[in-house]
Coordinates of N, CA and C in Angstrom, one line a residue:
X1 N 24.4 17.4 7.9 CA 23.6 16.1 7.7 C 22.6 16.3 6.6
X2 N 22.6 15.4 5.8 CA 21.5 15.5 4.3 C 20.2 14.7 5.0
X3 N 18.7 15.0 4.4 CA 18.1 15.1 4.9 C 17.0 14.1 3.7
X4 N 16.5 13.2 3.7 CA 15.6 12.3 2.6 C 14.6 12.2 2.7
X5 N 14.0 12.4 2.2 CA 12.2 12.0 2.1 C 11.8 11.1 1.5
X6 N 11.2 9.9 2.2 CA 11.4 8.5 1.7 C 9.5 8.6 1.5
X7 N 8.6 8.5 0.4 CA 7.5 7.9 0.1 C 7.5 6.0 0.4
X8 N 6.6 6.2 1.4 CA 6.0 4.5 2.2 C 5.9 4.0 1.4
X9 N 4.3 4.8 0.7 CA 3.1 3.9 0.0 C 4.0 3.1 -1.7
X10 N 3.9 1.7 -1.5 CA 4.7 0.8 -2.3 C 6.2 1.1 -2.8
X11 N 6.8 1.8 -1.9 CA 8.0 1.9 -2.1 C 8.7 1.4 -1.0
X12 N 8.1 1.3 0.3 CA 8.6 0.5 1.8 C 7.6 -0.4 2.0
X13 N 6.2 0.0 1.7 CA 5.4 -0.8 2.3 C 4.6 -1.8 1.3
X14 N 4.6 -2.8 1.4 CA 4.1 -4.1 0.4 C 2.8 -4.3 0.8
X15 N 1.7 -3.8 -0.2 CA 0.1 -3.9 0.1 C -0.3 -5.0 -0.5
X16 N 0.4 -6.0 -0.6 CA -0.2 -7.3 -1.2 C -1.3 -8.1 -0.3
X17 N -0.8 -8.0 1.1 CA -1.2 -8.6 2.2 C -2.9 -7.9 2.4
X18 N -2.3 -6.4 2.4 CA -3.4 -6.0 2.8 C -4.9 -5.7 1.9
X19 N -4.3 -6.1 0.1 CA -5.0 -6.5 -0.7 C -6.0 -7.7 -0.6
X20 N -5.4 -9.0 -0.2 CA -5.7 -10.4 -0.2 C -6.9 -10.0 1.1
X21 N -6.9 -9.2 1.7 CA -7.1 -9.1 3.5 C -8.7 -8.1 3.1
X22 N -8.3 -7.2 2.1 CA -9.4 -6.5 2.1 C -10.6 -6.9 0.9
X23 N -9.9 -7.9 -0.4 CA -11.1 -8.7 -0.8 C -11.3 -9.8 0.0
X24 N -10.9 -10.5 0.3 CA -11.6 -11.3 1.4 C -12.5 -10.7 2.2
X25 N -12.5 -9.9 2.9 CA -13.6 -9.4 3.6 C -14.5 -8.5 3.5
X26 N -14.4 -8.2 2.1 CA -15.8 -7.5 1.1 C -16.5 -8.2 0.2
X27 N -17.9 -8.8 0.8 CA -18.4 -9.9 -0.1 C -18.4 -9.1 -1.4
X28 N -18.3 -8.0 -1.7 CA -19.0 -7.4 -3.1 C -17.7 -7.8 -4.4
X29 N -16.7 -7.9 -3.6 CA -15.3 -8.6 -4.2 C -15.3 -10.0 -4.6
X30 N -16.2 -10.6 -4.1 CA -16.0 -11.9 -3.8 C -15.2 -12.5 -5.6
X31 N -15.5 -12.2 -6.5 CA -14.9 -13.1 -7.8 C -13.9 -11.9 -8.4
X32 N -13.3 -11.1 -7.5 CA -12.2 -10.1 -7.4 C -10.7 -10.7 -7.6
X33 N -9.9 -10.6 -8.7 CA -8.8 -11.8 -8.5 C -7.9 -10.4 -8.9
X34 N -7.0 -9.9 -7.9 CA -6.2 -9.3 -8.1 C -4.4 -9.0 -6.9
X35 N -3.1 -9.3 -7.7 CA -2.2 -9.3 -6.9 C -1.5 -8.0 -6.3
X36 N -2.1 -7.5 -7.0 CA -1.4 -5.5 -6.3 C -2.6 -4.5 -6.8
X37 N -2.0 -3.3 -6.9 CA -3.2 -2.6 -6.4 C -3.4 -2.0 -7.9
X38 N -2.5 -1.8 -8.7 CA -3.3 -1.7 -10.0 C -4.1 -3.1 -10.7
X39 N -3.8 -4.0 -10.1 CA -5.0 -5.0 -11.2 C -6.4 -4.9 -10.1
X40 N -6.2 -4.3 -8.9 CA -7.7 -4.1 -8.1 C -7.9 -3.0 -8.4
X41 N -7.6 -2.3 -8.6 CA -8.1 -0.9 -9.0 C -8.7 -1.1 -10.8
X42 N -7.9 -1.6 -11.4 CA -8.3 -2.2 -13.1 C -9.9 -2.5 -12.7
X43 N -9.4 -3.8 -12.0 CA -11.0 -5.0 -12.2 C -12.4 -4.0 -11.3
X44 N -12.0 -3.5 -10.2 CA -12.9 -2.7 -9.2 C -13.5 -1.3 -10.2
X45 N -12.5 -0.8 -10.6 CA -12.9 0.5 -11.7 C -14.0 -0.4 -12.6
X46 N -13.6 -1.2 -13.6 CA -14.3 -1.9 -14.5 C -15.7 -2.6 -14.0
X47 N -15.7 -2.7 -13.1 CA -16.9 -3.5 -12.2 C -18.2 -3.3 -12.0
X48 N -17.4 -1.7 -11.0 CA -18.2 -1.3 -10.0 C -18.1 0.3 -10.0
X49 N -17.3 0.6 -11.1 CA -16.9 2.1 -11.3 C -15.9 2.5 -10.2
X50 N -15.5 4.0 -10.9 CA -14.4 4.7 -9.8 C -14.7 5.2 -8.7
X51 N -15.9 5.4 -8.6 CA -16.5 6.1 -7.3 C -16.2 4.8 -6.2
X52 N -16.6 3.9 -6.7 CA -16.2 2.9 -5.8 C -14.3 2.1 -5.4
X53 N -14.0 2.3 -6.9 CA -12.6 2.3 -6.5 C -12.1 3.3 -5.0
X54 N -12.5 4.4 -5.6 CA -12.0 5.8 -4.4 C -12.6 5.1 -3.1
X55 N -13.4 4.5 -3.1 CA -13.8 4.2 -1.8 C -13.0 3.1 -0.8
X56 N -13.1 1.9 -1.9 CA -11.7 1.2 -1.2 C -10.8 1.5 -1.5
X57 N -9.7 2.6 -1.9 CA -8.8 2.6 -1.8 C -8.5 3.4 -0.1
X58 N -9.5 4.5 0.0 CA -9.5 4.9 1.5 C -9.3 4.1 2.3
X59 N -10.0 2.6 2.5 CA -9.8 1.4 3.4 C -8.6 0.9 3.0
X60 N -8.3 0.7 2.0 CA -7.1 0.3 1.5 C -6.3 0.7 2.5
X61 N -5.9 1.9 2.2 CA -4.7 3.4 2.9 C -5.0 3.7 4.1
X62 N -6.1 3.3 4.6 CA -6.4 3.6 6.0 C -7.1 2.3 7.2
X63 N -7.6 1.4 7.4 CA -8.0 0.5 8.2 C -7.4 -0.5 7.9
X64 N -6.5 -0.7 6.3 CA -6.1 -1.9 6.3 C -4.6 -1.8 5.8
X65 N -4.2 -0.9 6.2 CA -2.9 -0.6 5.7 C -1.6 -1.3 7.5
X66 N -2.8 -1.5 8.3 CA -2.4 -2.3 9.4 C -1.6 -3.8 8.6
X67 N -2.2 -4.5 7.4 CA -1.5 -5.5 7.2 C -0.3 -5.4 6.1
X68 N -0.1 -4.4 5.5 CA 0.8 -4.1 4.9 C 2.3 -4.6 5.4
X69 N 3.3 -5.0 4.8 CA 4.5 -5.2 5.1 C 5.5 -4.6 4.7
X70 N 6.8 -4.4 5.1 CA 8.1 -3.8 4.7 C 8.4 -4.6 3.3
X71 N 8.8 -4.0 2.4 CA 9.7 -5.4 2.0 C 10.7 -5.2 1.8
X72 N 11.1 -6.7 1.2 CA 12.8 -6.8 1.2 C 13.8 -6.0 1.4
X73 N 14.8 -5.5 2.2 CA 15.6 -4.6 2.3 C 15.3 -3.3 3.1
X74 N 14.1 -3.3 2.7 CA 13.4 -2.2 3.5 C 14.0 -1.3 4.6
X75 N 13.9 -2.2 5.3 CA 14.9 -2.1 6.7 C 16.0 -1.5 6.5
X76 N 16.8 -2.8 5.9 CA 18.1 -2.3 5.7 C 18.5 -1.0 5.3
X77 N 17.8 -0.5 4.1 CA 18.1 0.2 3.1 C 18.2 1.1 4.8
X78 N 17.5 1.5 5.2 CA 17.1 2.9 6.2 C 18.1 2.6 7.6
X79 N 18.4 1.8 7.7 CA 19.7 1.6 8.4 C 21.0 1.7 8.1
X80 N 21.1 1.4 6.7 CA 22.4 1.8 6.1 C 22.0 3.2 5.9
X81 N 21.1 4.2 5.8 CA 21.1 5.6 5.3 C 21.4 6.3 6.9
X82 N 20.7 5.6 7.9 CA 21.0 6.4 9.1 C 22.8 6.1 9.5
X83 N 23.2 5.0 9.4 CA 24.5 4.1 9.4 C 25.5 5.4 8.7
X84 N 25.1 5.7 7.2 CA 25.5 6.6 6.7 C 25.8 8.3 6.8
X85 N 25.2 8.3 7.7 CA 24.9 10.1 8.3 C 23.6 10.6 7.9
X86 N 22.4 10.0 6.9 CA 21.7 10.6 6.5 C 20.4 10.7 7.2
X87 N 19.6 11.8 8.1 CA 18.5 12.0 8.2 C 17.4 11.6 7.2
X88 N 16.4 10.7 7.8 CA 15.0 10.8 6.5 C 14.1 10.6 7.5
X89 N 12.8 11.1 6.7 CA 11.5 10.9 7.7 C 10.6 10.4 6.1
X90 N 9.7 9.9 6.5 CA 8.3 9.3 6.0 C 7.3 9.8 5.5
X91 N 7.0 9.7 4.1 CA 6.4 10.8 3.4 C 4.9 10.0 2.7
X92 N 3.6 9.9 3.1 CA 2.7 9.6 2.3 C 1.8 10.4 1.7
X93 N 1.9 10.5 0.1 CA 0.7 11.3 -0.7 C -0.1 10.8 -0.4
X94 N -0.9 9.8 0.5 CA -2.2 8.9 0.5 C -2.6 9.9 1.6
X95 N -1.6 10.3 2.2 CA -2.8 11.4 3.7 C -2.9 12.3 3.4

């Protein structure tokens, strides 16, 4: 049996949700207009500096990574690999 190591962070998991979810509920965001995590990381670096980027990205990857979603295929894809004979487990550089 072949054996895969599948990376979550934006390769399974779609942080758009949990983007929308975490400026909304940081007033310091509030005129923060960003659709994925490099134009919040852009505008937030440019802002408010990197020290503070590092900060929300921790919440990011960690208390709000609860709204994050699969996307498209997602699923599938990992069902046709188990379907296929192939072992994978779940791999994030963010921990």
């Amino acid at each position: 049996m072949k054996t895969i190591g599948i990376d979550i962070d934006h390769t399974l998991l779609d942080y758009k949700k949990s983007i929308e979810i975490l400026i909304s509920r940081t007033p310091k965001l509030k005129n923060i207009v960003a659709q994925n995590k490099e134009e919040l990381k852009i505008a937030v670096s440019q802002s408010f500096g990197n020290e503070y980027w590092t900060e929300l990205q921790g919440k990011l990857y960690g208390e709000y990574v609860r709204f994050a979603t699969l996307y498209e295929g997602a699923y599938e894809v990992l069902t046709n690999l188990t379907n296929l004979g192939f072992s994978w487990y779940l791999v994030s550089h963010k921990t």
